XYZ file of C-alpha atoms in Angstrom:
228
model
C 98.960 -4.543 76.452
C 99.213 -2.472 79.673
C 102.717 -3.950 80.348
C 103.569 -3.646 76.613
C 103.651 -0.212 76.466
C 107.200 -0.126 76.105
C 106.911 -1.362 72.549
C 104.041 0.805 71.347
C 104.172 2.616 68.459
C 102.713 6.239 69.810
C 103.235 8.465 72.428
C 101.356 11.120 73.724
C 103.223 13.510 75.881
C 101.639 16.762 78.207
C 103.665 18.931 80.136
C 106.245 16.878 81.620
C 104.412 13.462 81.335
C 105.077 10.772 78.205
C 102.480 7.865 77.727
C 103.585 5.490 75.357
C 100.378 4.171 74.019
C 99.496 1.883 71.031
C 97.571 3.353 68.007
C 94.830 1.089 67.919
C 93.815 1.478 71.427
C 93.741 5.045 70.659
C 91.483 4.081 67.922
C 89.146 2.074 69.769
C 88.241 4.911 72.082
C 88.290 8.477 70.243
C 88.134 9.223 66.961
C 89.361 12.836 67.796
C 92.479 11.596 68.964
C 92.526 8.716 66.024
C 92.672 11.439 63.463
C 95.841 13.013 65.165
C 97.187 10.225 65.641
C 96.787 9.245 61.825
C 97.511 12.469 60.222
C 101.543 12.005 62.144
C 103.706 10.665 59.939
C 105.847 7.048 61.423
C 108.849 9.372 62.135
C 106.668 12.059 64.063
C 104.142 9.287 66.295
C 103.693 11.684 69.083
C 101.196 13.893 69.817
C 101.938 17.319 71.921
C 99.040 17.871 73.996
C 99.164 21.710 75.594
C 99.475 21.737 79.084
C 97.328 23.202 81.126
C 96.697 22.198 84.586
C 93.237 22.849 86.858
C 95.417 23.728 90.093
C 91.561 25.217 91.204
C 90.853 27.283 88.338
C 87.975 27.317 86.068
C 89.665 29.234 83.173
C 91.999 26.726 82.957
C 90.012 24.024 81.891
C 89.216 23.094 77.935
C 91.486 25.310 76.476
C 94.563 22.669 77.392
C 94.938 19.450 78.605
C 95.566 18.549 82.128
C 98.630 16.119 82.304
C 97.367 14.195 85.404
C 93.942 13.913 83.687
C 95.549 12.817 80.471
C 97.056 10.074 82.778
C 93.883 9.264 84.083
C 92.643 9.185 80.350
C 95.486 6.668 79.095
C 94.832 4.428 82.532
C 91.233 4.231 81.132
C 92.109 3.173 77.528
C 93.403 0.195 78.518
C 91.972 -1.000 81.688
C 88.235 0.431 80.914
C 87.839 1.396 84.165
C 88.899 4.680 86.232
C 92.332 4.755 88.307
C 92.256 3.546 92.138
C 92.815 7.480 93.125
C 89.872 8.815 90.550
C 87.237 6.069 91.520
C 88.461 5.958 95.304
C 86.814 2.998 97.665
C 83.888 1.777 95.311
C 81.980 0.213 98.190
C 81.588 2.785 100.905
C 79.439 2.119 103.544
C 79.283 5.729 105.314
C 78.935 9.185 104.035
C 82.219 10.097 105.576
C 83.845 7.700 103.628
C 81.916 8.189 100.482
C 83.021 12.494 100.823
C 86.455 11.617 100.707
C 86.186 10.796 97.253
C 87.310 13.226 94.508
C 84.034 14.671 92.764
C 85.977 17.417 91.357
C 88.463 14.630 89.399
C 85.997 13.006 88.296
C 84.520 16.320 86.933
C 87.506 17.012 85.359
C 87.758 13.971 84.052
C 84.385 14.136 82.373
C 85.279 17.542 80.701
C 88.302 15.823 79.066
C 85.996 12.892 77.956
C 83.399 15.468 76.175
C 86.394 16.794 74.780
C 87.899 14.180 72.749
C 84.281 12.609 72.704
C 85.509 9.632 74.696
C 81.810 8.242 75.390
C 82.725 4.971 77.683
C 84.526 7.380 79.844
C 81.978 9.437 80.215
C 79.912 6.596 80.758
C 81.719 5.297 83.684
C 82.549 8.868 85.177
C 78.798 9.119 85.431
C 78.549 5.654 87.020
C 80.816 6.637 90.087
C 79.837 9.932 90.418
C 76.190 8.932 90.675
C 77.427 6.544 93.370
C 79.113 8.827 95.264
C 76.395 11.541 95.061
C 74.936 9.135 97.926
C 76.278 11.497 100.254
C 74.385 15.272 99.673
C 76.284 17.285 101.298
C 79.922 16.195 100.054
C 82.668 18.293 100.638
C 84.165 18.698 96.878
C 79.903 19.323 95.351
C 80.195 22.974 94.707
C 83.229 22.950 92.988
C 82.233 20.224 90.907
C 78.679 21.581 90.234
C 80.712 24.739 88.821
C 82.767 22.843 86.510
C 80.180 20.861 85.054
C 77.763 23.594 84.894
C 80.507 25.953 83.443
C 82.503 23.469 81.449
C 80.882 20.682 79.985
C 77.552 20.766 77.709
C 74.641 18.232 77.659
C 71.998 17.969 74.677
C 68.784 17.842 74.844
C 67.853 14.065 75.641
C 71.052 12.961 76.753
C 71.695 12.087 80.658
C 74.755 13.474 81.561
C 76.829 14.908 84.710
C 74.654 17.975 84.704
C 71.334 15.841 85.136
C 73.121 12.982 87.527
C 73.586 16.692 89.712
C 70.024 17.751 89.448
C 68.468 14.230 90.373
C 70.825 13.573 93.314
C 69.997 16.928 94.770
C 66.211 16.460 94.281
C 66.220 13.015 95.624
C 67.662 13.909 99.027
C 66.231 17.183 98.965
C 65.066 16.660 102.949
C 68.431 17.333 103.470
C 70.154 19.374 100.983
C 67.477 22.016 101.631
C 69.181 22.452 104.969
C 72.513 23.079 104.066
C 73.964 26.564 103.295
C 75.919 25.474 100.940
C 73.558 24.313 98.462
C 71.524 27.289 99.205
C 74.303 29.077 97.738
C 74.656 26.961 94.704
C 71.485 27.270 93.688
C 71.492 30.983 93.727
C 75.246 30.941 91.862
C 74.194 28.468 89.281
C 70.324 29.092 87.968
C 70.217 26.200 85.570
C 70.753 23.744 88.842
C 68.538 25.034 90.476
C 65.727 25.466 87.315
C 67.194 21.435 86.721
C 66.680 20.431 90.767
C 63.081 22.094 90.426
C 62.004 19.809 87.228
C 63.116 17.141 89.408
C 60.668 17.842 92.069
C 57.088 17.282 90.112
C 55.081 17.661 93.756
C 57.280 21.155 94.572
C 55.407 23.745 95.789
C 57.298 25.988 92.734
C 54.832 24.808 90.541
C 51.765 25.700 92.527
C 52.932 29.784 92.669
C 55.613 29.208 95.839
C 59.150 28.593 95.910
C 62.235 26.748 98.209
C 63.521 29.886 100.181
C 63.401 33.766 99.312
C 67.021 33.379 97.444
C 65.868 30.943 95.187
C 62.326 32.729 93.949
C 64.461 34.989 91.601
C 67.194 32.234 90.463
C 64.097 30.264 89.510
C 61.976 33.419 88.021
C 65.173 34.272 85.752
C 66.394 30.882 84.667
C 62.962 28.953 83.883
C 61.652 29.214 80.327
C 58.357 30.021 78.812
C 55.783 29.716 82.069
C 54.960 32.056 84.601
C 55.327 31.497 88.435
């Protein structure tokens, strides 16, 4: 159907960008975008998405759509997996080559997927993102971190970017402890941090101490209910 696209009978268009797309794939994927698409009469079948692109700020994120993550949405419907550029060089065998992969697409990405409550492509964002959280200190992680903390929501119960984040951190915590960087996150973004601790049931948090002077009152502030 990929090749067919010429022939479809809907088109959603975002800034500049068209994607000719056919109604039941739309169907099959979001129901949020199904009822737009429905609620278009035959002579109207396109959908005006507002434009809105990232171009490496936070505000502009959820209120419109980004057209190359629309793209990267449309590439999804009907190939169920992510683009070559968004999921990069699955099987990387260094961290070098595993930090040249986009975490901040594929955080954008995800926010889009809440969005129009696209579930399999939130499923398989999480997939390579957990993958390419191999590497702790990757170039793109604070960025990310801030979009996902800032722009995306997670229920209690559900496993989403926000706890892939907290786990990856805590797992290689031998060495993300060392970096500056993630010192900083943790004091910029207290629910990481409060997330990273739960992660850590042998801490020495939870026996009256903390990771580093900076984090003591991120951790005091942010956690819930107990004393430290």
């Amino acid at each position: 159907m990929w090749d067919d696209r010429s022939n479809a009978d809907f088109e959603i268009r975002c800034g500049n960008k068209k994607f000719k797309i056919h109604k039941r794939i739309i169907r099959a994927h979001s129901d949020v975008l199904a009822k737009a698409c429905d609620n278009r009469s035959f002579e109207a079948s396109i959908l005006d998405l507002k434009a809105h692109p990232y171009n490496g700020n936070l505000n502009n994120l959820g209120d419109g759509d980004d057209p190359e993550i629309v793209e990267e949405m449309v590439h999804f419907f009907y190939h169920l997996e992510l683009s070559p550029k968004a999921r990069g060089m699955y099987r990387c065998a260094t961290d070098e080559e595993l930090s040249g992969h986009s975490l901040i697409l594929l955080a954008r990405i995800y926010v889009l997927a809440e969005k129009y409550f696209i579930e399999a492509l939130k499923a398989k964002v999480l997939h390579h993102f957990s993958y390419m959280m191999r590497c702790p200190i990757h170039p793109e992680l604070v960025e990310a971190c801030h979009i996902i903390y800032k722009k995306t929501v997670e229920p209690a119960g559900e496993h989403g970017l926000r706890t892939t984040v907290a786990k990856a951190l805590a797992r290689d915590w031998s060495t993300s402890k060392k970096s500056g960087e993630h010192d900083k996150l943790l004091q910029e973004i207290p629910e990481l941090a409060f997330r990273v601790l739960k992660e850590l049931p042998d801490s020495p948090c939870r026996h009256g101490y903390c990771f580093g002077e900076g984090h003591v009152a991120v951790l005091r502030t942010a956690a819930p209910g107990p004393s430290w």
